Short mmCIF file of N, CA and C in Angstrom, two decimals:
data_model
loop_
_atom_site.label_atom_id
_atom_site.label_comp_id
_atom_site.label_asym_id
_atom_site.label_seq_id
_atom_site.Cartn_x
_atom_site.Cartn_y
_atom_site.Cartn_z
N UNK A 12 -108.69 199.77 -9.52
CA UNK A 12 -107.30 200.16 -9.37
C UNK A 12 -106.41 199.00 -9.80
N UNK A 13 -105.37 199.31 -10.51
CA UNK A 13 -104.41 198.31 -10.95
C UNK A 13 -103.32 198.18 -9.88
N UNK A 14 -103.55 197.28 -8.94
CA UNK A 14 -102.59 197.11 -7.84
C UNK A 14 -101.22 196.68 -8.32
N UNK A 15 -101.18 195.88 -9.37
CA UNK A 15 -99.90 195.39 -9.88
C UNK A 15 -99.00 196.53 -10.37
N UNK A 16 -99.60 197.61 -10.82
CA UNK A 16 -98.81 198.76 -11.28
C UNK A 16 -97.98 199.35 -10.14
N UNK A 17 -98.46 199.21 -8.91
CA UNK A 17 -97.72 199.77 -7.77
C UNK A 17 -96.39 199.05 -7.54
N UNK A 18 -96.21 197.88 -8.14
CA UNK A 18 -94.96 197.12 -8.01
C UNK A 18 -93.84 197.69 -8.87
N UNK A 19 -94.17 198.42 -9.92
CA UNK A 19 -93.16 198.85 -10.87
C UNK A 19 -92.32 200.00 -10.32
N UNK A 20 -91.09 200.06 -10.77
CA UNK A 20 -90.21 201.16 -10.36
C UNK A 20 -90.54 202.44 -11.11
N UNK A 21 -91.44 202.38 -12.08
CA UNK A 21 -91.86 203.57 -12.82
C UNK A 21 -92.77 204.46 -11.98
N UNK A 22 -93.35 203.92 -10.92
CA UNK A 22 -94.23 204.67 -10.02
C UNK A 22 -93.39 205.15 -8.85
N UNK A 23 -93.42 206.46 -8.58
CA UNK A 23 -92.59 207.05 -7.52
C UNK A 23 -93.27 207.10 -6.16
N UNK A 24 -94.59 207.06 -6.13
CA UNK A 24 -95.32 207.13 -4.87
C UNK A 24 -96.77 206.74 -5.12
N UNK A 25 -97.46 206.36 -4.04
CA UNK A 25 -98.83 205.88 -4.17
C UNK A 25 -99.70 206.52 -3.09
N UNK A 26 -100.86 207.01 -3.50
CA UNK A 26 -101.89 207.44 -2.55
C UNK A 26 -103.13 206.60 -2.80
N UNK A 27 -103.84 206.26 -1.73
CA UNK A 27 -105.03 205.42 -1.86
C UNK A 27 -105.99 205.73 -0.73
N UNK A 28 -107.26 205.86 -1.08
CA UNK A 28 -108.34 205.98 -0.09
C UNK A 28 -109.34 204.88 -0.41
N UNK A 29 -109.58 204.01 0.55
CA UNK A 29 -110.51 202.91 0.30
C UNK A 29 -110.49 201.88 1.40
N UNK A 30 -110.77 200.65 1.02
CA UNK A 30 -110.93 199.58 2.00
C UNK A 30 -109.60 199.15 2.61
N UNK A 31 -109.68 198.64 3.82
CA UNK A 31 -108.51 198.14 4.52
C UNK A 31 -107.91 196.94 3.78
N UNK A 32 -108.76 196.07 3.26
CA UNK A 32 -108.26 194.88 2.55
C UNK A 32 -107.42 195.27 1.33
N UNK A 33 -107.89 196.22 0.55
CA UNK A 33 -107.12 196.65 -0.63
C UNK A 33 -105.86 197.39 -0.19
N UNK A 34 -105.94 198.19 0.86
CA UNK A 34 -104.77 198.89 1.36
C UNK A 34 -103.67 197.94 1.80
N UNK A 35 -104.04 196.84 2.46
CA UNK A 35 -103.06 195.84 2.87
C UNK A 35 -102.39 195.20 1.65
N UNK A 36 -103.17 194.89 0.64
CA UNK A 36 -102.60 194.30 -0.57
C UNK A 36 -101.68 195.29 -1.27
N UNK A 37 -102.08 196.55 -1.29
CA UNK A 37 -101.25 197.59 -1.90
C UNK A 37 -99.90 197.68 -1.19
N UNK A 38 -99.90 197.64 0.13
CA UNK A 38 -98.64 197.70 0.87
C UNK A 38 -97.75 196.50 0.56
N UNK A 39 -98.35 195.34 0.39
CA UNK A 39 -97.59 194.16 0.01
C UNK A 39 -96.90 194.36 -1.33
N UNK A 40 -97.66 194.84 -2.31
CA UNK A 40 -97.11 195.06 -3.64
C UNK A 40 -96.01 196.12 -3.63
N UNK A 41 -96.23 197.20 -2.91
CA UNK A 41 -95.23 198.27 -2.85
C UNK A 41 -93.96 197.74 -2.20
N UNK A 42 -94.10 196.90 -1.18
CA UNK A 42 -92.94 196.33 -0.51
C UNK A 42 -92.14 195.41 -1.42
N UNK A 43 -92.73 194.91 -2.47
CA UNK A 43 -92.04 194.04 -3.41
C UNK A 43 -91.34 194.84 -4.51
N UNK A 44 -91.44 196.15 -4.44
CA UNK A 44 -90.83 196.99 -5.48
C UNK A 44 -89.71 197.82 -4.88
N UNK A 45 -89.72 199.09 -5.20
CA UNK A 45 -88.64 199.99 -4.78
C UNK A 45 -88.96 200.74 -3.49
N UNK A 46 -89.84 200.19 -2.66
CA UNK A 46 -90.17 200.79 -1.35
C UNK A 46 -90.49 202.28 -1.48
N UNK A 47 -91.39 202.60 -2.38
CA UNK A 47 -91.80 203.99 -2.62
C UNK A 47 -92.69 204.50 -1.48
N UNK A 48 -92.82 205.81 -1.32
CA UNK A 48 -93.70 206.36 -0.29
C UNK A 48 -95.17 206.00 -0.58
N UNK A 49 -95.90 205.73 0.49
CA UNK A 49 -97.31 205.36 0.38
C UNK A 49 -98.10 206.16 1.41
N UNK A 50 -99.23 206.73 0.97
CA UNK A 50 -100.16 207.43 1.86
C UNK A 50 -101.51 206.73 1.76
N UNK A 51 -102.03 206.27 2.90
CA UNK A 51 -103.29 205.52 2.89
C UNK A 51 -104.33 206.18 3.78
N UNK A 52 -105.57 206.13 3.34
CA UNK A 52 -106.74 206.51 4.14
C UNK A 52 -107.65 205.28 4.06
N UNK A 53 -107.60 204.45 5.09
CA UNK A 53 -108.28 203.16 5.02
C UNK A 53 -109.52 203.11 5.89
N UNK A 54 -110.58 202.57 5.33
CA UNK A 54 -111.79 202.32 6.09
C UNK A 54 -112.48 203.56 6.60
N UNK A 55 -112.01 204.70 6.19
CA UNK A 55 -112.59 205.94 6.68
C UNK A 55 -113.81 206.37 5.88
N UNK A 56 -114.36 207.46 6.30
CA UNK A 56 -115.53 208.01 5.63
C UNK A 56 -115.20 209.43 5.24
N UNK A 57 -115.49 209.79 4.02
CA UNK A 57 -115.32 211.16 3.54
C UNK A 57 -113.88 211.67 3.63
N UNK A 58 -112.94 211.02 2.94
CA UNK A 58 -111.57 211.55 2.96
C UNK A 58 -111.51 212.91 2.27
N UNK A 59 -110.66 213.76 2.77
CA UNK A 59 -110.49 215.10 2.21
C UNK A 59 -109.01 215.36 2.00
N UNK A 60 -108.72 216.11 0.96
CA UNK A 60 -107.36 216.58 0.73
C UNK A 60 -107.41 218.11 0.72
N UNK A 61 -106.61 218.72 1.57
CA UNK A 61 -106.51 220.17 1.61
C UNK A 61 -105.06 220.52 1.31
N UNK A 62 -104.85 221.26 0.24
CA UNK A 62 -103.51 221.62 -0.16
C UNK A 62 -103.00 222.82 0.64
N UNK A 63 -101.70 222.90 0.86
CA UNK A 63 -101.15 223.97 1.70
C UNK A 63 -101.39 225.37 1.16
N UNK A 64 -101.70 225.50 -0.13
CA UNK A 64 -101.94 226.83 -0.68
C UNK A 64 -103.42 227.21 -0.65
N UNK A 65 -104.24 226.45 0.09
CA UNK A 65 -105.65 226.82 0.24
C UNK A 65 -105.71 228.21 0.87
N UNK A 66 -106.66 229.05 0.43
CA UNK A 66 -106.69 230.43 0.93
C UNK A 66 -106.95 230.54 2.43
N UNK A 67 -107.67 229.58 3.01
CA UNK A 67 -107.99 229.65 4.44
C UNK A 67 -108.00 228.23 5.00
N UNK A 68 -106.86 227.81 5.56
CA UNK A 68 -106.73 226.44 6.07
C UNK A 68 -107.70 226.15 7.22
N UNK A 69 -107.93 227.13 8.07
CA UNK A 69 -108.87 226.93 9.18
C UNK A 69 -110.28 226.67 8.65
N UNK A 70 -110.70 227.43 7.65
CA UNK A 70 -112.02 227.24 7.06
C UNK A 70 -112.11 225.89 6.34
N UNK A 71 -111.05 225.51 5.65
CA UNK A 71 -111.04 224.22 4.96
C UNK A 71 -111.18 223.08 5.96
N UNK A 72 -110.49 223.17 7.08
CA UNK A 72 -110.59 222.14 8.12
C UNK A 72 -112.00 222.11 8.71
N UNK A 73 -112.59 223.28 8.94
CA UNK A 73 -113.93 223.34 9.50
C UNK A 73 -114.95 222.72 8.56
N UNK A 74 -114.88 223.07 7.29
CA UNK A 74 -115.83 222.55 6.30
C UNK A 74 -115.64 221.04 6.12
N UNK A 75 -114.40 220.58 6.11
CA UNK A 75 -114.15 219.15 5.98
C UNK A 75 -114.73 218.38 7.16
N UNK A 76 -114.55 218.90 8.35
CA UNK A 76 -115.08 218.24 9.55
C UNK A 76 -116.60 218.24 9.55
N UNK A 77 -117.20 219.35 9.20
CA UNK A 77 -118.67 219.42 9.17
C UNK A 77 -119.25 218.54 8.07
N UNK A 78 -118.57 218.47 6.95
CA UNK A 78 -119.07 217.69 5.82
C UNK A 78 -119.14 216.21 6.11
N UNK A 79 -118.32 215.73 7.04
CA UNK A 79 -118.33 214.30 7.33
C UNK A 79 -119.41 213.92 8.35
N UNK A 80 -120.00 214.90 9.03
CA UNK A 80 -121.00 214.57 10.05
C UNK A 80 -122.35 215.24 9.82
N UNK A 81 -122.41 216.14 8.86
CA UNK A 81 -123.66 216.87 8.61
C UNK A 81 -124.39 216.33 7.38
N UNK A 82 -125.69 216.14 7.49
CA UNK A 82 -126.43 215.73 6.31
C UNK A 82 -126.54 216.87 5.31
N UNK A 83 -126.48 216.54 4.03
CA UNK A 83 -126.62 217.56 3.00
C UNK A 83 -128.09 217.94 2.90
N UNK A 84 -128.34 219.21 2.77
CA UNK A 84 -129.71 219.70 2.58
C UNK A 84 -129.75 220.59 1.35
N UNK A 85 -130.90 220.68 0.69
CA UNK A 85 -130.98 221.55 -0.48
C UNK A 85 -130.57 222.98 -0.14
N UNK A 86 -129.78 223.55 -1.02
CA UNK A 86 -129.35 224.93 -0.83
C UNK A 86 -128.00 225.05 -0.14
N UNK A 87 -127.47 223.95 0.43
CA UNK A 87 -126.14 224.00 1.05
C UNK A 87 -125.08 224.17 -0.02
N UNK A 88 -124.03 224.86 0.33
CA UNK A 88 -122.89 224.97 -0.59
C UNK A 88 -121.60 224.93 0.18
#
């Protein structure tokens, strides 16, 4: 990831999923620019994005939760 790009005013917002160390640096860089919105998922496991137009939000939440704690087995979908 090009952290320095987050400093430019050409970027309107930043999303990042990854390490806490990189997230902290990203916040520093964003703070040195135009204070754009930032969404972080730091140090977590299995980040998921579910868009509001998903056909079944309850099912999406269930599958996301199970996917982070269940081992994958052949034939799963």
